[in-house]
Short mmCIF file of C-alpha atoms in Angstrom, two decimals:
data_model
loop_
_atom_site.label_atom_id
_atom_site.label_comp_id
_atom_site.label_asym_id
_atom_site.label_seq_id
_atom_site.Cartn_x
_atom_site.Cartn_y
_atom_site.Cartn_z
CA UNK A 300 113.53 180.12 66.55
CA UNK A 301 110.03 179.28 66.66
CA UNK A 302 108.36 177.79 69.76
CA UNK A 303 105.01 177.71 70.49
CA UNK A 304 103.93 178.64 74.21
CA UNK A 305 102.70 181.38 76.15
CA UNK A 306 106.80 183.23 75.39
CA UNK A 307 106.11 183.17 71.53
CA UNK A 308 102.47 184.50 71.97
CA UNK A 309 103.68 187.26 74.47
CA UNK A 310 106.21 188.44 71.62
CA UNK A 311 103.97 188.37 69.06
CA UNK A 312 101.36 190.58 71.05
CA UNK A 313 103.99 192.80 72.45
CA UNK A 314 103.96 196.66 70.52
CA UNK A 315 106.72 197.30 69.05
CA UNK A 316 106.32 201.48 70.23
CA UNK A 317 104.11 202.08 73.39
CA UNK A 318 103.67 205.61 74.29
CA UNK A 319 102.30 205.60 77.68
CA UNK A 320 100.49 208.92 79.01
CA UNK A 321 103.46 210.94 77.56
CA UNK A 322 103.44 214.31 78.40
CA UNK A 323 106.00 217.60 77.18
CA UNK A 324 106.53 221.04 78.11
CA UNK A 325 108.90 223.62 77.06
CA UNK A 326 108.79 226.28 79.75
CA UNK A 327 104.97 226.79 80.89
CA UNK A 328 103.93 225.97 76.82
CA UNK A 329 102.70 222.46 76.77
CA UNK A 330 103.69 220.46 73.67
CA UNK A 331 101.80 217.15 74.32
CA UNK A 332 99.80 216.39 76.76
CA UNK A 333 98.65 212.55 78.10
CA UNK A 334 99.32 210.74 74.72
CA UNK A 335 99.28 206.86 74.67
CA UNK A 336 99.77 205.34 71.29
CA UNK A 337 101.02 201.46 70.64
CA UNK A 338 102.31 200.72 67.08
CA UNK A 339 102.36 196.83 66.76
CA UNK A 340 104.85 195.30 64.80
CA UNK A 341 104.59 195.35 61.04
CA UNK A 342 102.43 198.13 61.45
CA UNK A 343 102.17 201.36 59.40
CA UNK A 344 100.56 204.40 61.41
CA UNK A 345 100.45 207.73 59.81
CA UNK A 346 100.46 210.79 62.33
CA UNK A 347 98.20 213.73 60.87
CA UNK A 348 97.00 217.12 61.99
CA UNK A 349 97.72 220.91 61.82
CA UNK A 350 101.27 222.43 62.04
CA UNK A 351 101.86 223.06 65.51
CA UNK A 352 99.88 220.37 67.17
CA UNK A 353 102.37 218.77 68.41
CA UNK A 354 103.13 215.60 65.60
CA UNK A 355 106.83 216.20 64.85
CA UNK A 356 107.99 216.68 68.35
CA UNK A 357 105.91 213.51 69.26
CA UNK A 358 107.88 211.23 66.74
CA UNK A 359 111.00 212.97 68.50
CA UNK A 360 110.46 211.65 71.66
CA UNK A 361 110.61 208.31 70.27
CA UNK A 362 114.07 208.38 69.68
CA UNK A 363 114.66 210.66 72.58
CA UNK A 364 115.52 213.77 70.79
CA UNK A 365 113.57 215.50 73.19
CA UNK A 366 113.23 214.93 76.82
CA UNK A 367 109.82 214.40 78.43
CA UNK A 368 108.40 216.07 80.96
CA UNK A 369 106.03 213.17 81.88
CA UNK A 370 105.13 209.46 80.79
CA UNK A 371 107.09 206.82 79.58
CA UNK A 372 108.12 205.11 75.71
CA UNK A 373 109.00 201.94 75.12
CA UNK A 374 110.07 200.32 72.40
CA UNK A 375 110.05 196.44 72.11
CA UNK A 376 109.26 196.41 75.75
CA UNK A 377 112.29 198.49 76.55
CA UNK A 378 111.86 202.05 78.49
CA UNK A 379 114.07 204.27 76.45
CA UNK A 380 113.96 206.66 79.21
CA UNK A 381 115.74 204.88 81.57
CA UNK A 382 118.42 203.10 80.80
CA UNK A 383 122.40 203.91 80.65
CA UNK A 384 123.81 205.62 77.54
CA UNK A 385 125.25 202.41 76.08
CA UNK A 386 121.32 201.64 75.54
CA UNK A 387 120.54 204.50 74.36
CA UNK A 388 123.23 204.28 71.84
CA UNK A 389 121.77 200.47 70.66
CA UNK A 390 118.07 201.42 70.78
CA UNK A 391 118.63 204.56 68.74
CA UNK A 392 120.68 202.34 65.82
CA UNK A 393 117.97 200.25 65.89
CA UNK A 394 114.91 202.74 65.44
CA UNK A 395 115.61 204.25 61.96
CA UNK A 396 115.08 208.17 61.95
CA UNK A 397 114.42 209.98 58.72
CA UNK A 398 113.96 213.86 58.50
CA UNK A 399 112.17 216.15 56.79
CA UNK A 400 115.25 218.02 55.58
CA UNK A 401 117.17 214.66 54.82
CA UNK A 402 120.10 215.96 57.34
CA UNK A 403 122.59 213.96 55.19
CA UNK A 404 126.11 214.34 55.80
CA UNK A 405 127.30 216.77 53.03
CA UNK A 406 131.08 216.14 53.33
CA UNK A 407 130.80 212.41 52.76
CA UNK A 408 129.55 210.89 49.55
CA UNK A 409 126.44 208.29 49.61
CA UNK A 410 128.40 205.03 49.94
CA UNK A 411 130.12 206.72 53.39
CA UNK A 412 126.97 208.37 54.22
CA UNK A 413 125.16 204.75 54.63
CA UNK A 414 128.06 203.30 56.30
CA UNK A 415 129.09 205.76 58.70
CA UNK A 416 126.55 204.42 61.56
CA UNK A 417 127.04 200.90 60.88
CA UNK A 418 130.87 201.21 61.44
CA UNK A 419 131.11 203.80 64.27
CA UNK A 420 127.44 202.48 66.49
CA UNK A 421 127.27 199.11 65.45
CA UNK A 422 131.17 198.03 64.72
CA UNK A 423 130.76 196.48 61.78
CA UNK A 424 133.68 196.37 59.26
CA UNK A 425 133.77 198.43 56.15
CA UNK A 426 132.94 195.74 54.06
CA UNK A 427 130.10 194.62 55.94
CA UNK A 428 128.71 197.80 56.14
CA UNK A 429 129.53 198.66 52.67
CA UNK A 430 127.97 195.56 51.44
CA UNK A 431 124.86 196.15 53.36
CA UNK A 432 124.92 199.73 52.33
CA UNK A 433 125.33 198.87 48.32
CA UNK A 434 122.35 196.25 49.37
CA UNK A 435 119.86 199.09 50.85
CA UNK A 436 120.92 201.40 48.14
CA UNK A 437 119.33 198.89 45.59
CA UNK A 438 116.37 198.91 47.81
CA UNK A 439 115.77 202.60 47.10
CA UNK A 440 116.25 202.16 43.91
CA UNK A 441 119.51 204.35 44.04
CA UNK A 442 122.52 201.44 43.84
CA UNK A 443 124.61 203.71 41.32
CA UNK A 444 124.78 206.78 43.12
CA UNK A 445 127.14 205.20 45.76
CA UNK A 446 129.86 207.53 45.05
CA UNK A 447 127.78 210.66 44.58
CA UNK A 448 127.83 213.31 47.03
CA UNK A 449 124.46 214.85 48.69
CA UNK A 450 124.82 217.75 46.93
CA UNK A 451 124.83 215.91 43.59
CA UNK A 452 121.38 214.39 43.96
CA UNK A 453 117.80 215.62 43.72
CA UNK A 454 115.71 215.61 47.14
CA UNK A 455 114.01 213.03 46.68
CA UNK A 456 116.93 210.89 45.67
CA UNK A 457 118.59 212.40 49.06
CA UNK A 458 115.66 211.42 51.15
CA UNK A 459 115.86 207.44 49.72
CA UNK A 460 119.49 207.54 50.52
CA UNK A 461 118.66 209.20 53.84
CA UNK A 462 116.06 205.86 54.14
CA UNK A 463 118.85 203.46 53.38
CA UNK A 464 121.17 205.10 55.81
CA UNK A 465 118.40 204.09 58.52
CA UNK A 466 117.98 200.74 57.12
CA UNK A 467 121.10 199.62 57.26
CA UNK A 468 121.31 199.73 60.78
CA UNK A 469 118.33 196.89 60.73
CA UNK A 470 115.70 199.33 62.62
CA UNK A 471 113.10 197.48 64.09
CA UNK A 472 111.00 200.64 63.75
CA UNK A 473 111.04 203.61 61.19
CA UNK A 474 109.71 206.86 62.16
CA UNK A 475 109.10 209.62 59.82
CA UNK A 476 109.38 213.07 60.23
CA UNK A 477 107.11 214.67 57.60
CA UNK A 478 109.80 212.64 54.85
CA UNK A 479 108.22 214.44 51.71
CA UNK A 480 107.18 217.79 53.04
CA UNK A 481 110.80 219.60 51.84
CA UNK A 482 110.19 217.65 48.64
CA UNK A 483 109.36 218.62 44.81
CA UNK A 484 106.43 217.58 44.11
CA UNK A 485 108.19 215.37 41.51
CA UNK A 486 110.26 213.62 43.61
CA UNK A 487 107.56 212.97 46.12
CA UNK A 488 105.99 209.51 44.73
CA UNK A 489 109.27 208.11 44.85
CA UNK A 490 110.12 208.50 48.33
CA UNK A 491 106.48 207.35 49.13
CA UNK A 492 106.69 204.10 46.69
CA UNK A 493 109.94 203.63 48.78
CA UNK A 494 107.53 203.26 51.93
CA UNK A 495 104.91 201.76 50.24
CA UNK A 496 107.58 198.97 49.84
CA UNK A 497 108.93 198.99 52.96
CA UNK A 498 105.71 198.12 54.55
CA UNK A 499 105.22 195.22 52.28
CA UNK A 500 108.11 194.20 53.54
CA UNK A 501 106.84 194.19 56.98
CA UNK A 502 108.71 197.55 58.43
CA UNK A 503 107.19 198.64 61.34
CA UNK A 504 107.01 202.50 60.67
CA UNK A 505 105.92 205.72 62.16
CA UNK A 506 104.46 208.72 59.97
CA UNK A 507 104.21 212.17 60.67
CA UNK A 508 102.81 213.63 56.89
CA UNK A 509 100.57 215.77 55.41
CA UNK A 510 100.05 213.27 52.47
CA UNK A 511 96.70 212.38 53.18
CA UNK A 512 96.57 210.13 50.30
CA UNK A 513 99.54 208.19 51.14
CA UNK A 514 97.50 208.48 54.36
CA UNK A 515 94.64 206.86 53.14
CA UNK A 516 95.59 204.16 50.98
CA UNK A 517 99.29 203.03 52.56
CA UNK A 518 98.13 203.12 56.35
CA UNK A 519 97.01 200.06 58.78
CA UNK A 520 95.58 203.26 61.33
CA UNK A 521 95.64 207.26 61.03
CA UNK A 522 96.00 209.25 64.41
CA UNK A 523 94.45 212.76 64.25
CA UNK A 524 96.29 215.19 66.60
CA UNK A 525 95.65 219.24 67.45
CA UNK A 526 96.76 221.13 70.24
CA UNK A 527 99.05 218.62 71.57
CA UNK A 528 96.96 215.72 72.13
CA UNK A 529 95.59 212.74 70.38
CA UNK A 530 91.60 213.50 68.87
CA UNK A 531 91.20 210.86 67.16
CA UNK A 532 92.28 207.37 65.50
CA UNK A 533 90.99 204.53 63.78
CA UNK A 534 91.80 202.78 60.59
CA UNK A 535 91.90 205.17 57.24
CA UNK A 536 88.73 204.38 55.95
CA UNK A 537 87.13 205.99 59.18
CA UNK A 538 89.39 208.62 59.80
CA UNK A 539 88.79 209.83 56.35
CA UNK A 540 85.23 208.45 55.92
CA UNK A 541 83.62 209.02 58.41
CA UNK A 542 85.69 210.94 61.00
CA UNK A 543 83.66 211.41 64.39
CA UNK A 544 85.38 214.45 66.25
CA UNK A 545 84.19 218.14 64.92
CA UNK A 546 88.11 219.03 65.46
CA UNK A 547 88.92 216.39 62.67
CA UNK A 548 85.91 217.02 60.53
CA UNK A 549 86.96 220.64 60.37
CA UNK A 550 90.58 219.62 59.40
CA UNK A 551 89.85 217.54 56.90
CA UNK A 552 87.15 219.71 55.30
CA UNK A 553 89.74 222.58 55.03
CA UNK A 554 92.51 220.14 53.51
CA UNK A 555 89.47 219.05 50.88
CA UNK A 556 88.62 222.78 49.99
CA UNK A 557 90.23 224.24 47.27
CA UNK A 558 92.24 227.59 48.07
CA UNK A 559 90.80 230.51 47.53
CA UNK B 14 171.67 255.00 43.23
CA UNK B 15 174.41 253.07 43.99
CA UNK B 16 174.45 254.42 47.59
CA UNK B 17 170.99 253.04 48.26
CA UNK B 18 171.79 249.56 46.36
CA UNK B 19 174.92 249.66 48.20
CA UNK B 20 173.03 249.84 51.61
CA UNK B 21 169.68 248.06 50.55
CA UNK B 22 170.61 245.22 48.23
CA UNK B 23 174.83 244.74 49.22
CA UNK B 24 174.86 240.63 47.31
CA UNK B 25 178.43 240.23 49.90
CA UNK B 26 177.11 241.00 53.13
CA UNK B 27 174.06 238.84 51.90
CA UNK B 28 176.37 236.45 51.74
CA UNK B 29 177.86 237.30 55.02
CA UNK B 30 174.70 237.06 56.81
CA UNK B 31 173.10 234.37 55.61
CA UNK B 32 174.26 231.65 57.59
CA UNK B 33 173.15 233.59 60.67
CA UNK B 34 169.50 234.61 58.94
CA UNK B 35 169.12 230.77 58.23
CA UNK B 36 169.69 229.52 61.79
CA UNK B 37 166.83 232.50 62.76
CA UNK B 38 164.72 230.90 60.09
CA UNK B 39 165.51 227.54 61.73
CA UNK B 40 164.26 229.07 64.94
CA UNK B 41 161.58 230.83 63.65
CA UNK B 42 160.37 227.21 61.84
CA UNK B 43 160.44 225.67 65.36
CA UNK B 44 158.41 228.53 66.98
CA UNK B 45 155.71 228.89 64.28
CA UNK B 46 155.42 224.75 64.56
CA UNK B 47 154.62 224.91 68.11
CA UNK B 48 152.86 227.56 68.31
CA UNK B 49 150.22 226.90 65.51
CA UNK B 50 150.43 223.38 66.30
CA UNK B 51 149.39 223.90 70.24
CA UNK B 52 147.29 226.88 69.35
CA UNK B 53 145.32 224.76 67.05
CA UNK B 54 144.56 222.29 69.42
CA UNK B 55 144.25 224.44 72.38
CA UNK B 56 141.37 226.27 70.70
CA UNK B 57 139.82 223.50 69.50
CA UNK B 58 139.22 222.60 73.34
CA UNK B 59 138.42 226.32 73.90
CA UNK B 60 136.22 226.54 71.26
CA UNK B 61 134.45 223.34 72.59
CA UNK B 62 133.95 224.72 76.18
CA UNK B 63 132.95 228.10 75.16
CA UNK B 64 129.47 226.21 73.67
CA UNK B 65 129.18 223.65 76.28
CA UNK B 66 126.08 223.67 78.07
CA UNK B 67 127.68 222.69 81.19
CA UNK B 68 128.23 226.51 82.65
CA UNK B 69 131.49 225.58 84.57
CA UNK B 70 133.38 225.25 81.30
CA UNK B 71 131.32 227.85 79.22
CA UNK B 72 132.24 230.53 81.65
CA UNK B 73 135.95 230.15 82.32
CA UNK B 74 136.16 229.83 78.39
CA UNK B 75 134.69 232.76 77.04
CA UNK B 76 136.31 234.87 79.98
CA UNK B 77 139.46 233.32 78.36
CA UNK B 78 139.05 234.18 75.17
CA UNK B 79 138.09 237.72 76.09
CA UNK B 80 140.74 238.52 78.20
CA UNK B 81 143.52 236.86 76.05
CA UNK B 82 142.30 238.53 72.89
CA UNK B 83 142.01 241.67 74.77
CA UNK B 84 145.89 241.80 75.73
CA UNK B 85 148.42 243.09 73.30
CA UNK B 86 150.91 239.96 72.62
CA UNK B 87 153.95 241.88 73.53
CA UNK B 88 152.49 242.74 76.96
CA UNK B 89 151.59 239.15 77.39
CA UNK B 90 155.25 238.02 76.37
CA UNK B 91 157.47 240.45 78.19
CA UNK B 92 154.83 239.72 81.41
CA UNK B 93 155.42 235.58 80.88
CA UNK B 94 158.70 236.49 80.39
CA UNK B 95 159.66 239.08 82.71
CA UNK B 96 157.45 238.82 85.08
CA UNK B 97 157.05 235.42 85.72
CA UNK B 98 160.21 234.57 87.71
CA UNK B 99 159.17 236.58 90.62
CA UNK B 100 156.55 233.71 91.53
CA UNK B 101 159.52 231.88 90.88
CA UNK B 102 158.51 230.53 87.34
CA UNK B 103 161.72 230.52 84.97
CA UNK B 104 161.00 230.13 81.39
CA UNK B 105 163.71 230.21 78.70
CA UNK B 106 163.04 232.61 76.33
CA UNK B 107 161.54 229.81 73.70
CA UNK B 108 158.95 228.39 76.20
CA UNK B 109 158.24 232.12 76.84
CA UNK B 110 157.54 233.05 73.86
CA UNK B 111 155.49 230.13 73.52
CA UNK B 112 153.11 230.17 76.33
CA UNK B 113 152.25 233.24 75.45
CA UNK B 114 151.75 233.16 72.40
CA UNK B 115 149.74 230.38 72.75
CA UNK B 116 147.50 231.99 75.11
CA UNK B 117 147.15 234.82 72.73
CA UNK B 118 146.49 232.01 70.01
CA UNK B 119 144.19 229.68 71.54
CA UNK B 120 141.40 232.26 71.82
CA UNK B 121 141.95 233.77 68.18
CA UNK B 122 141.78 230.06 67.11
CA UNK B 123 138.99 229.57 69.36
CA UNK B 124 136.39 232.21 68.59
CA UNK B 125 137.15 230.82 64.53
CA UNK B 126 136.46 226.89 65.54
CA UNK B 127 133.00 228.38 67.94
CA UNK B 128 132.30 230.31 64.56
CA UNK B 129 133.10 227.05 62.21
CA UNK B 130 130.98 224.66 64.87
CA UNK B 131 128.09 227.00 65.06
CA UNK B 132 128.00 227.11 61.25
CA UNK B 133 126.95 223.62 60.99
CA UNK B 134 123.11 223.16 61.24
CA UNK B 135 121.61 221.37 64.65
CA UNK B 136 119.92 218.57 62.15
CA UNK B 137 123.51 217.32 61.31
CA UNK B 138 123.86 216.49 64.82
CA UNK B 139 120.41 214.77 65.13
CA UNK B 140 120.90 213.13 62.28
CA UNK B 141 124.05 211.42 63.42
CA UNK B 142 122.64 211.01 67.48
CA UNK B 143 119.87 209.52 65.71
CA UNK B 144 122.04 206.59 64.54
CA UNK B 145 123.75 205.68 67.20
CA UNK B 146 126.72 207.82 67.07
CA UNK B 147 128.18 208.71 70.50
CA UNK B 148 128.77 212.32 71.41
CA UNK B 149 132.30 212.25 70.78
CA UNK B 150 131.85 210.23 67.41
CA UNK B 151 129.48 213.07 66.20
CA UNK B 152 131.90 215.47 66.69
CA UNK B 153 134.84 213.78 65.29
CA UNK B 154 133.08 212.34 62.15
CA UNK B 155 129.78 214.71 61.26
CA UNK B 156 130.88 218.52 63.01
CA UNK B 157 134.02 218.60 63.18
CA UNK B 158 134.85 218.12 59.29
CA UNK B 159 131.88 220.66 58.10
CA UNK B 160 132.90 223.43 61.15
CA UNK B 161 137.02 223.19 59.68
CA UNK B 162 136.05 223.65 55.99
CA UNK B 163 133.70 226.37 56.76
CA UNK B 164 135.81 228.08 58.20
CA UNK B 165 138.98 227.27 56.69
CA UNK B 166 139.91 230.57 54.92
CA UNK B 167 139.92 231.92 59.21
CA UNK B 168 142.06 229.42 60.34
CA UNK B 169 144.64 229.93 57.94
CA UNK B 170 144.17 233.84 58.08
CA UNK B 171 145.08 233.70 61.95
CA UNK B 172 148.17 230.73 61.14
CA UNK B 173 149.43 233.73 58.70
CA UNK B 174 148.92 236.83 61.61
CA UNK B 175 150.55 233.63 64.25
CA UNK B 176 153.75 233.52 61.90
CA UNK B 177 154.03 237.59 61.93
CA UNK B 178 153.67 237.59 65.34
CA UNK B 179 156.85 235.43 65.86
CA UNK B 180 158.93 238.04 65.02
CA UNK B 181 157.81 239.66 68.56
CA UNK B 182 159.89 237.06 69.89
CA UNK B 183 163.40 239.49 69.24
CA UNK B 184 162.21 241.14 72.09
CA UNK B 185 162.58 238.49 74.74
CA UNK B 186 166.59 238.16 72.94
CA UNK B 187 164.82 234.66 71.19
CA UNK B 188 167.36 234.46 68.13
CA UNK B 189 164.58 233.92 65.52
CA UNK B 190 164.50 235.21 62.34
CA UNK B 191 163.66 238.89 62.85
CA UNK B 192 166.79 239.18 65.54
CA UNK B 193 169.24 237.35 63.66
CA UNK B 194 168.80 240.36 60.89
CA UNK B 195 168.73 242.65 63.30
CA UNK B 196 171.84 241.61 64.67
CA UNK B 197 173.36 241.65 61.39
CA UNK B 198 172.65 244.74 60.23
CA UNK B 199 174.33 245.81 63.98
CA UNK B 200 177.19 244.42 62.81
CA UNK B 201 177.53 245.34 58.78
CA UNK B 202 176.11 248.92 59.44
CA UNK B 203 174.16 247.81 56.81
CA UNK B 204 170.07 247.43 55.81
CA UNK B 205 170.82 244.01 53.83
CA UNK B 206 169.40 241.96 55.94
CA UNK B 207 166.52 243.28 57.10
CA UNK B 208 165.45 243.66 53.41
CA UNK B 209 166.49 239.19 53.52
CA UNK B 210 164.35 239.12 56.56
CA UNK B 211 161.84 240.52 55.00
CA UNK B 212 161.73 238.78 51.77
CA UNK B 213 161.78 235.64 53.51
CA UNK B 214 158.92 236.35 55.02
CA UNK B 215 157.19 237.06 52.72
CA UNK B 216 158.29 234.07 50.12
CA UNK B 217 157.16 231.97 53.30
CA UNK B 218 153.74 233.79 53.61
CA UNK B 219 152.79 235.02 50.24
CA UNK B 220 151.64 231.51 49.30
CA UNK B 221 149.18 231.27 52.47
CA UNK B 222 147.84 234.59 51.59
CA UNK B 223 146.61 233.63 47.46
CA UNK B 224 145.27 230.56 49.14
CA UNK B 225 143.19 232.37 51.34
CA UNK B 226 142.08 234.43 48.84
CA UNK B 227 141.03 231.67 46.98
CA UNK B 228 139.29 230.26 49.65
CA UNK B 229 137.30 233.29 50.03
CA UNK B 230 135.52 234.00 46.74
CA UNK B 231 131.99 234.23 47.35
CA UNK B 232 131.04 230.40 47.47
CA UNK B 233 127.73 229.37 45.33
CA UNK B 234 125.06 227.87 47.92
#
């Protein structure tokens, strides 16, 4: 369906996740405060900064985990904050979640695991879902473990499958909750070669990690957040070359020094 | 010897009371099915309300629970049972000794489900919210089946102490197990068949108990 006209060029232009002055409190602590962030579509943005500034419960909010206390998100043009439940339930199939603790379902092996979703949000059939579940299993490189249970596999083979159980719900965004920060360091490059290929593959994806150097080399822009609000972002190269806020030059110079 | 054999272990009036003892069994069958079957369910929904964060269930639940679990089961039966028909609520002696029973029940059963749902980490939930899964889906297909086998060994702990508890039904003139023996040995002069009631019991029990303990060897995390 490809027409040419104003339409096409308004789609094309549209963000696929606006954040628009968002703001969050719990009790009289504020989380966030006025953040606006757009991630277009296709694009990979990697959310950095020190524990506690606010990163994780950002990426939250996108798939309204948390409520807001001000500002609005919308994803493809769509204000996930308003909106009846029945949307809700759609948008959040479609925006692919994946945890730092993997939060698969223990009790079900890897083939159910993947399907579960695609049967019960999206009422697909169990062969559908079980052939688009085998399908994203091969895409993480994990197609023979379908009848493994959680407890079987390593973490980093938990967090692909926990990838694949988001992708087979055909997200049009990915957001990442610090994916490889529970990981061995082992098992780390294969989650991140996972989302290496996903963005070749034109995912649109969201990136809360302390990996700068998936950071650096994987990411289209890097956002550099402390104390609940946005410092600074730009594209890799100047976030990490040349960063131009003391509050980022101070975090990267302590991630660069050795310990001790 | 013989004298206690005689009035312990007599094999004729076995005989003699065993049709009676089986139609108590029958009874007590029927009882333990509706009362662990309700009880089960009822707590479930107890369970549920008691960590709701809407406050008009929570509150009424747990003031349930504790008042249920705080009253002795015989007080609660001859009460439903005795007590009942002066507001004009007649109850045959089965649906006595089910209600309360069941309200006894529920709350055990309830305080192991809020045990068994609490047990299962918040990220299971998110995790399944996440994709699309409705409230009542998560429950049913992610909590639900983790809360039960955690706490699995409780559950059928309490359905052993629920089928004990039956035999408070003699009281109420319910001709369950317990009452038919009782009768019997009225009639025989005789202990037989209160040592058959209890036997019975036990053969019907003793398996529940090894699989509990089963159950409950230290699990490897």
């Amino acid at each position: 369906m490809r027409r040419v006209g104003l339409l096409t060029v308004d789609r094309q232009m549209r963000p696929s996740l606006q954040i628009v002055s968002l703001s969050k409190r719990f009790g009289h602590l504020t989380i966030l405060r006025d953040i606006s962030l757009s991630v277009m579509p296709g694009e990979l943005v990697c959310l950095i900064g020190p524990s506690g500034s606010g990163k994780s419960t950002l990426l939250r909010c996108c798939n309204r985990l948390e409520e807001l206390s001000g500002g609005d998100i919308l994803i493809e043009g769509r204000n996930i904050y308003s909106g009846t439940a029945r949307d809700l339930k759609t948008l959040r199939a479609h925006t692919g979640m994946v945890f730092q603790s993997f939060n698969l379902y223990p009790h079900l092996d890897v083939l159910a695991n993947v399907t579960l979703a695609q049967r019960k949000a999206l009422g697909r059939t169990r062969k559908e879902a079980e052939a688009k579940a085998l399908d994203m299993l091969g895409l993480v490189g994990l197609a023979d473990r379908a009848k493994s249970y959680p407890a079987q596999l390593s973490g980093g083979q938990q967090q692909r499958v926990a990838i694949a159980r988001a992708l087979a719900l055909d997200p049009t965004l990915m957001l990442f909750d610090e994916p490889t920060s529970a990981l061995d360091p082992e098992t780390v490059g294969s989650v991140l070669s996972v989302m290496r290929n996903l963005k070749t593959r034109g995912m649109t994806m969201l990136v809360v990690t302390h990996e700068m150097s998936f950071a650096r080399e994987a990411a289209d822009r890097v956002v550099f957040m402390d104390g609940g609000m946005i410092v600074e972002e730009g594209p890799p190269e100047a976030i990490f070359g040349a960063p131009q806020m003391e509050r980022t030059q101070a975090f990267l110079s302590r991630l660069s020094k050795p310990v001790g | 010897m013989d004298a206690f054999l005689q009035q312990f272990f007599n094999i004729d009036i076995l005989m003699e009371a065993m049709p009676l003892l089986m139609r108590g069994l029958w009874i007590t069958a029927q009882l333990c099915v509706a009362v662990v079957g309700l009880g089960l369910v009822g707590g479930l929904f107890v369970a549920l309300a008691s960590i709701s964060q809407r406050r008009w269930l929570k509150y009424p639940a747990i003031i349930y629970v504790d008042i249920f679990r705080a009253l002795p089961p015989l007080v609660l039966l001859v009460f439903v049972y005795s007590g009942l028909p002066f507001a004009g609520l007649n109850l045959t002696p089965f649906a006595a000794v089910v209600v309360a029973f069941l309200l006894n029940n529920s709350s055990y059963y309830g305080e192991v489900y809020r045990a068994g749902l609490q047990s299962v980490p918040n990220g299971q939930r998110e995790a399944a919210r996440a994709s699309g899964l409705s409230e009542t889906q998560t429950l049913i297909h992610v909590i639900l089946p983790q809360a039960i086998r955690n706490v699995l060994p409780d559950l059928l702990s309490n359905t052993i102490e629920v089928v004990k508890l039956t035999s408070l039904a003699s009281v109420v003139s319910l001709a369950e197990l317990l009452y038919t023996a009782n009768m019997a040995r009225s009639i025989t002069y005789n202990a037989t068949p209160l040592v058959a009631a209890a036997l019975i019991y036990l053969a019907l029990l003793w398996p529940l108990v090894r699989l509990v303990s089963r159950y409950q060897r230290p699990l490897a995390i």
